[in-house]
Coordinates of C-alpha atoms in Angstrom, one line a residue:
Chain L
X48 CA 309.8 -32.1 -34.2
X49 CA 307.9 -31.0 -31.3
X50 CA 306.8 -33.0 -28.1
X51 CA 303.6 -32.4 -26.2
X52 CA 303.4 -33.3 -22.8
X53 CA 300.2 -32.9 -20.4
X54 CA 301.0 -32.5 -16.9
X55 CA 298.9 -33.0 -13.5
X56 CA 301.3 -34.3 -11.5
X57 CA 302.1 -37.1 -14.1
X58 CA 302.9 -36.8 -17.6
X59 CA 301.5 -38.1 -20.9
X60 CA 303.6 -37.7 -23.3
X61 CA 302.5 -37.3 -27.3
X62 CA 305.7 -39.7 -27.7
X63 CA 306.1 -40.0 -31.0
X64 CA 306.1 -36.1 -31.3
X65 CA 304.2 -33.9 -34.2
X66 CA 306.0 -32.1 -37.4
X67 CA 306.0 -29.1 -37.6
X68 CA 307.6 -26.1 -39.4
X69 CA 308.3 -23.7 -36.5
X70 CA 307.4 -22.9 -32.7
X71 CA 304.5 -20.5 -34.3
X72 CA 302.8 -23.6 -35.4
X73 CA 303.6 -25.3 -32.2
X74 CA 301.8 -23.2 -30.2
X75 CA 298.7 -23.6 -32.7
X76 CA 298.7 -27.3 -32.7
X77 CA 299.0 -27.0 -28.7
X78 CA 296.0 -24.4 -28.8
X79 CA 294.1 -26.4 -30.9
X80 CA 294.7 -30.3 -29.4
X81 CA 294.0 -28.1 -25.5
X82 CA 290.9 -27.1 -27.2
X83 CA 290.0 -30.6 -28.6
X84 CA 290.5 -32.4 -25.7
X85 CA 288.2 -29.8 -23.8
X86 CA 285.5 -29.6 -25.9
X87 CA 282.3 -30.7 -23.5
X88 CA 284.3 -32.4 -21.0
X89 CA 284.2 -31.7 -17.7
X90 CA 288.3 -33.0 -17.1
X91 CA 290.8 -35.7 -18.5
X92 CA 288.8 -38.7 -18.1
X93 CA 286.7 -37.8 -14.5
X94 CA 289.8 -35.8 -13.5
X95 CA 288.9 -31.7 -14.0
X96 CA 290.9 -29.9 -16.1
X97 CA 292.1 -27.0 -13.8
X98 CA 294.9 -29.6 -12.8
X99 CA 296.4 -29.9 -16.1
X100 CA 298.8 -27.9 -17.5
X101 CA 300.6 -28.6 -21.1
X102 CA 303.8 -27.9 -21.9
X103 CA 305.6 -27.9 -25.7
X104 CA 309.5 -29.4 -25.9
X105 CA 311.7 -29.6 -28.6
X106 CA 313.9 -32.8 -29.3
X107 CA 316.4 -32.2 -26.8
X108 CA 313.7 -32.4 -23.7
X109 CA 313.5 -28.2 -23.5
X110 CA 310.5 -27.0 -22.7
X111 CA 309.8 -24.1 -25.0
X112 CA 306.1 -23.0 -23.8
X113 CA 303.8 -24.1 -21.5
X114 CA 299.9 -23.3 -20.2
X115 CA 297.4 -24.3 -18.3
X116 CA 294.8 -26.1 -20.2
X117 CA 292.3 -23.7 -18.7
X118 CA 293.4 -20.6 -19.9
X119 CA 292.4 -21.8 -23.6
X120 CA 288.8 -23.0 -22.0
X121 CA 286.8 -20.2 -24.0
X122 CA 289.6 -19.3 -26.2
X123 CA 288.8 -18.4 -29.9
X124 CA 290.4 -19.7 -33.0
X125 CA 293.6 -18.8 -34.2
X126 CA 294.7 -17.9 -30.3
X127 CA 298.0 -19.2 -29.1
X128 CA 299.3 -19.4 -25.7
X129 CA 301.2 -16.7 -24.6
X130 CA 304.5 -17.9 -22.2
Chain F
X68 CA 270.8 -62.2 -47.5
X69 CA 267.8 -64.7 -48.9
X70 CA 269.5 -67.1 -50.8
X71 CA 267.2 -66.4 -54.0
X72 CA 268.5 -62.8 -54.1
X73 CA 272.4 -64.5 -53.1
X74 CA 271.4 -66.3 -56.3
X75 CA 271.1 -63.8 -58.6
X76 CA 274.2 -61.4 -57.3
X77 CA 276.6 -65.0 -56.9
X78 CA 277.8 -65.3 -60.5
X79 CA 278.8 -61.9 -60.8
X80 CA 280.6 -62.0 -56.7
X81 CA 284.0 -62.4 -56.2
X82 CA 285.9 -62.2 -53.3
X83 CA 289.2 -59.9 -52.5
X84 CA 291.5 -58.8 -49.5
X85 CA 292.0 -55.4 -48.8
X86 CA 294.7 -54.3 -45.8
X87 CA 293.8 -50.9 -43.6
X88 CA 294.1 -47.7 -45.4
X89 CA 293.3 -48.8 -48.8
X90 CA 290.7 -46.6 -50.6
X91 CA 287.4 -48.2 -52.2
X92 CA 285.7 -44.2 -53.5
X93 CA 287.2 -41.1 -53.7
X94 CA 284.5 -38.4 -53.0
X95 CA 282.9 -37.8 -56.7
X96 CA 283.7 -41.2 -58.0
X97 CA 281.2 -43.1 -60.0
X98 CA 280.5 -46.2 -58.0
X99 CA 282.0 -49.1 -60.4
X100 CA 281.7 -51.6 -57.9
X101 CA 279.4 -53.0 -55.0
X102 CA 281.6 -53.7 -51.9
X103 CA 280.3 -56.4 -49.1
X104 CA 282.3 -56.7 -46.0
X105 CA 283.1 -60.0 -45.3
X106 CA 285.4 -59.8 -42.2
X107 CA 286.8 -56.3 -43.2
X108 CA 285.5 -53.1 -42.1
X109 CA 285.2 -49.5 -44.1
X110 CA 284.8 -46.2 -42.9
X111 CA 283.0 -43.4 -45.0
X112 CA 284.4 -39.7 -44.4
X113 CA 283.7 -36.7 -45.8
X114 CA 286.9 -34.8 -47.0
X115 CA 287.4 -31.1 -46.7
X116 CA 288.9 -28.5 -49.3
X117 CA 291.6 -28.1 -46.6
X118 CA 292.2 -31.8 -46.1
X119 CA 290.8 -32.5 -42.9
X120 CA 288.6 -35.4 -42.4
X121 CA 286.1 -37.5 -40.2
X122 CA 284.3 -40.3 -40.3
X123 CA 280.8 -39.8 -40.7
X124 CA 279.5 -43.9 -41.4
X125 CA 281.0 -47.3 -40.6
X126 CA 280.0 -50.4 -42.7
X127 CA 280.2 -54.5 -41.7
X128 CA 279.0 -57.3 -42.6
X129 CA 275.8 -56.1 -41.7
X130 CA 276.2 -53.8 -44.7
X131 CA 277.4 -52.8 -47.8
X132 CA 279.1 -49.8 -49.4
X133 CA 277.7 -48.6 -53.4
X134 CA 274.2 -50.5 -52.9
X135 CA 272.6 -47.5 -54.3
X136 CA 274.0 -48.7 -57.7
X137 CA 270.9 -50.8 -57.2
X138 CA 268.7 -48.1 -58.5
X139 CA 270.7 -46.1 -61.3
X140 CA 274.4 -44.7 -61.2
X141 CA 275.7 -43.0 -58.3
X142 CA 278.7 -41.0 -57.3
X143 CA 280.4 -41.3 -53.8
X144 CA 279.4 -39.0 -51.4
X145 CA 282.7 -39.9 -49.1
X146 CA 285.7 -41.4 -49.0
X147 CA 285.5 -45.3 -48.7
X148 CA 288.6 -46.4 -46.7
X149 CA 288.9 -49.7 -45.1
X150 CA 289.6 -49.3 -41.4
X151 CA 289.8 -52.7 -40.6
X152 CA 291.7 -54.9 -42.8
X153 CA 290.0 -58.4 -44.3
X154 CA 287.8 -59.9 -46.9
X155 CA 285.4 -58.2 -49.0
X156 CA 282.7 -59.3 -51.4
X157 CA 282.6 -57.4 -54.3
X158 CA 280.4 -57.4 -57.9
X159 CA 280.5 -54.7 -60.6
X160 CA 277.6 -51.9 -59.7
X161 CA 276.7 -52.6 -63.5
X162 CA 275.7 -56.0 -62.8
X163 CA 274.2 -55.5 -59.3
X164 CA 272.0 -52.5 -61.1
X165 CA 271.2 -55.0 -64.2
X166 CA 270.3 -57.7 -61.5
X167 CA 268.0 -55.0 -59.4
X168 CA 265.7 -53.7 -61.7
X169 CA 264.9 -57.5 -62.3
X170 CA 264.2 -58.1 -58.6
X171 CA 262.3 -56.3 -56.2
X172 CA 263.5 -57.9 -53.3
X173 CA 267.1 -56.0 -54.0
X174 CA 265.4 -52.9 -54.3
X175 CA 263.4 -53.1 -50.7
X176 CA 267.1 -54.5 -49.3
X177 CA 268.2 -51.5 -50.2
X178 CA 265.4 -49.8 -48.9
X179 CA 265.6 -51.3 -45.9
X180 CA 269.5 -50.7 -45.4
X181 CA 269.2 -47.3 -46.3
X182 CA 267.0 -46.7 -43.4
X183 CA 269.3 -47.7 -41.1
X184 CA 272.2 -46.2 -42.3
X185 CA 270.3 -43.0 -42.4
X186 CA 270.0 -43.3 -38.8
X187 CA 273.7 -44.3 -38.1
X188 CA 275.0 -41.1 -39.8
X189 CA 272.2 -38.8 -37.8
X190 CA 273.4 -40.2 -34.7
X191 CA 277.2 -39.8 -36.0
X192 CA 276.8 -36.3 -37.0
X193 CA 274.7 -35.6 -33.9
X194 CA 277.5 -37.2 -31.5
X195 CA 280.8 -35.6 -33.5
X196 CA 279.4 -32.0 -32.9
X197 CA 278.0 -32.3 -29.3
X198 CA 280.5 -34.7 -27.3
X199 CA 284.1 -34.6 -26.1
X200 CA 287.0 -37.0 -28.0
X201 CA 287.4 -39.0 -25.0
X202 CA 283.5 -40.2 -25.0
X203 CA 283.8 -40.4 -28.9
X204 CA 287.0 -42.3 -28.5
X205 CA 285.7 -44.9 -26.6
X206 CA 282.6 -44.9 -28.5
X207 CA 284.6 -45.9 -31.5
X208 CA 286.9 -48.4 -30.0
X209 CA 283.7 -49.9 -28.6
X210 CA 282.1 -49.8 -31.9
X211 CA 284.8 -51.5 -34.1
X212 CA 285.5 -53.8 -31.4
X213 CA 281.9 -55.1 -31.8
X214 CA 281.6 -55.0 -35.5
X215 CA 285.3 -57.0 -35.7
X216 CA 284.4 -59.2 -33.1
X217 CA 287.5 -58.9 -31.4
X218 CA 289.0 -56.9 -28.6
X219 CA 292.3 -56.1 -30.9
X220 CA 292.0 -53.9 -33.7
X221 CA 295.1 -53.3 -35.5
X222 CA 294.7 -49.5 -36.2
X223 CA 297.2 -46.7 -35.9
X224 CA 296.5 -43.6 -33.9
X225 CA 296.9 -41.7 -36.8
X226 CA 294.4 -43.3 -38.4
X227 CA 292.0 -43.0 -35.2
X228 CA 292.6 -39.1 -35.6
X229 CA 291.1 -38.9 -38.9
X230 CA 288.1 -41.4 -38.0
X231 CA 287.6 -39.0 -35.0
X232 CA 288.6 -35.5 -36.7
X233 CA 291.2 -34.7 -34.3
X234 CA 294.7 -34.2 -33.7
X235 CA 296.8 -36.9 -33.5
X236 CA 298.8 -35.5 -30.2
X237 CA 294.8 -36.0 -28.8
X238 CA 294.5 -39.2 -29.4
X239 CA 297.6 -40.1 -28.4
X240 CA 297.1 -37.8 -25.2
X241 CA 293.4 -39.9 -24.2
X242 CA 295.0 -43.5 -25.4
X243 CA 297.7 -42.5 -22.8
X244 CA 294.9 -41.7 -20.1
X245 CA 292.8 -44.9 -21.4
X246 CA 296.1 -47.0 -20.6
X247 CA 297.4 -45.4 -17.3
X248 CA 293.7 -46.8 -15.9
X249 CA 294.3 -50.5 -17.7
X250 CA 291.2 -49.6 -19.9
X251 CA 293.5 -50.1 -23.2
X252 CA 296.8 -51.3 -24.1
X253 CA 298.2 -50.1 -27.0
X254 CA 301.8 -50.5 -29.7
X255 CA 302.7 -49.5 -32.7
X256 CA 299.7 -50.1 -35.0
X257 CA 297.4 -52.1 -32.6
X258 CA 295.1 -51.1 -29.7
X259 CA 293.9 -53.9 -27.6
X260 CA 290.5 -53.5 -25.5
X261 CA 291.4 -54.6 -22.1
X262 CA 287.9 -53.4 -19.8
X263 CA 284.9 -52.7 -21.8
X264 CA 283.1 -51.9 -18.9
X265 CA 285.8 -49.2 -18.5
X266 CA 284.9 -48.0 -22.0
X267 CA 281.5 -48.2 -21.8
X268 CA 281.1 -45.7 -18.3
X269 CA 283.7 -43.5 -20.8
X270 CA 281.2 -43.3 -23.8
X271 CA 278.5 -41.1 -25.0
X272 CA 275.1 -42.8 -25.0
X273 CA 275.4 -42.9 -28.7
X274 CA 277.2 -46.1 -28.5
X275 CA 274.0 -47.5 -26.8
X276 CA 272.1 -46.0 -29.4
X277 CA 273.5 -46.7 -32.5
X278 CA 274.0 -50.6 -31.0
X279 CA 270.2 -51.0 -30.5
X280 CA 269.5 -49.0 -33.8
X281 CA 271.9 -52.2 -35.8
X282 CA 270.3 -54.4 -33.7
X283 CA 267.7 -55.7 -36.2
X284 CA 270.5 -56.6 -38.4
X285 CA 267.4 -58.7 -40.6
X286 CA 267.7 -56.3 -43.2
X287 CA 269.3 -58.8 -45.4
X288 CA 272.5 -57.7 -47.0
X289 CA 274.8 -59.8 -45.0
X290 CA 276.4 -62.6 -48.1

C-alpha cells in the first residue's frame, strides 16, 4: 500500500492509499497521476505548479521518493522520478 | 414523449431499480432491451484491451440508451453503467423495433435524439483530449448535479476516475483541493456540491456548451 501526498506548504493526502505491487510501480503511478494532474493546467486549482512537490510513503508514514511536480512537466511515458 | 407514441411503447414498459455500478451493455452486446432513465442516470464508456476506461456519453431522462433498436438490431458500442442510482423504464428492443417500423414518429424521435447525442459525444471527446482533470472534474460534477437535480450525488471516487479516465490518487488529489476551498464536501461514497459558482469559474466551457446544446430537451423521449 502506498500513500501519495502533494505538498506546497500543505498536504493532500491520497488517504485511502493505492495498491500496488512494488516501489517500481509507485514511482509509475506517481509519474503518471503528476502527469494527469498537469495536463493543460496552468497550477493546482489557480495555484502554479512550481510550488508543489509530491512525495510517495509507505504505511508506516516513510517517505520513500519524492519530486517536484515540475520536473515530470514534459516528461515522456514510462519515465519515473529519479530520488 | 407525445402521448400517442407513450401509447404504443406502454404495454410493453415496465419499470425497474438499478443501484450505481450495475451494467445495462457490455461493449458487443446485442441490445435486448430499450433503457429510459427515470430518475437514474447511465454513463456510456468505451473499454480498452488494457482495461482502462472513460466515459464518452451520459444519458437522463432527457434520453434513452438502445433507441437505435428502433431501426433494426444493434450491438453496444460502450459500456452502459448506471452512474447514478434510481428508476429506469425499460421495454424489450424487439417490441420497441416491432412498434417503430409501425410509427414514424419513433423513428424521427430517434432521429431527433440522435442528433443531439452526436453532439454531446463530439463535445466529450473534444473536452477529454484538450482540458485538464480539474476543469473536467468540475465539468462532471456540474453536469450530474444538473441532470440528478440535486447537489449530492452518491458516487465513489473510484468511480469518478473511470468516468474521467484518470487515476484515482487524481481525483482524490483535486476533490482534496475542491474541499480545502469549501467548493465540495465529500465521504465515503457521496460528494456533495457545496458552491456552484466555485465549480462553474473551475470548468471548461464545455459545461456551458453541452448545457445549451440539451437545452431543447423537446426531442420527445422523456416517458
Amino acid at each position: 500500500m502506498f500513500y501519495f501526498y502533494l505538498r506546497d506548504g500543505e498536504d493532500l493526502a491520497d488517504v485511502d492509499g493505492t495498491e500496488l505491487p512494488d516501489i517500481d510501480a509507485a514511482a509509475r503511478h506517481a509519474a503518471t497521476v503528476a502527469r494527469e494532474l498537469m495536463f493543460k493546467s496552468d497550477g493546482m486549482l489557480q495555484r502554479d505548479w512550481s510550488r508543489w512537490t509530491m512525495s510517495v510513503r509507505d504505511s508506516a508514514g516513510q517517505e520513500l521518493l519524492s519530486f517536484a511536480l515540475v520536473d515530470f512537466m514534459e516528461a515522456r511515458s514510462g519515465d519515473r522520478p529519479v530520488n | 414523449m407525445p402521448s400517442e407514441t407513450l401509447a404504443l411503447l406502454e404495454p410493453g414498459l415496465k419499470e425497474v431499480s438499478a443501484s450505481s455500478g450495475t451494467v445495462f451493455l457490455e461493449p458487443g452486446d446485442f441490445i435486448d432491451q430499450v433503457y429510459f432513465p427515470q430518475s437514474g442516470m447511465i454513463s456510456l464508456l468505451v473499454v480498452t484491451s488494457d482495461g482502462d476506461m472513460i466515459e464518452t456519453s451520459t444519458v437522463g431522462r432527457e434520453g434513452a440508451v438502445g433507441l437505435h433498436r428502433g431501426f433494426g438490431a444493434r450491438r453496444s458500442f460502450t459500456r452502459a453503467t448506471v452512474q447514478i442510482p434510481g428508476r429506469f423504464s425499460i421495454i424489450r428492443a424487439h417490441t420497441f423495433h416491432e412498434v417503430s417500423l409501425a410509427d414514424t414518429s419513433i423513428r424521427e424521435m430517434i432521429a431527433r435524439y440522435t442528433e443531439v447525442l452526436w453532439a454531446e459525444a463530439q463535445q466529450i471527446a473534444a473536452c477529454n483530449a484538450i482540458h485538464s482533470s480539474a476543469s473536467r472534474l468540475c465539468r462532471w460534477l456540474l453536469q450530474s448535479a444538473d441532470r440528478a437535480h440535486s447537489d449530492e450525488l452518491p458516487l465513489t471516487q473510484e468511480f469518478l476516475a473511470q468516468m474521467l479516465g484518470v487515476r484515482r490518487t487524481t481525483v482524490t488529489l483535486l476533490a482534496q483541493e475542491l474541499q480545502k476551498r469549501s467548493t465540495i464536501r465529500y465521504s465515503r461514497g457521496k460528494i456533495v456540491l457545496l458552491d456552484r459558482k466555485a465549480l462553474e469559474e473551475c470548468t471548461c466551457e464545455c459545461y456551458h456548451v453541452l448545457r445549451y446544446e440539451k437545452l431543447p430537451l423537446k426531442i420527445g423521449v422523456t416517458i
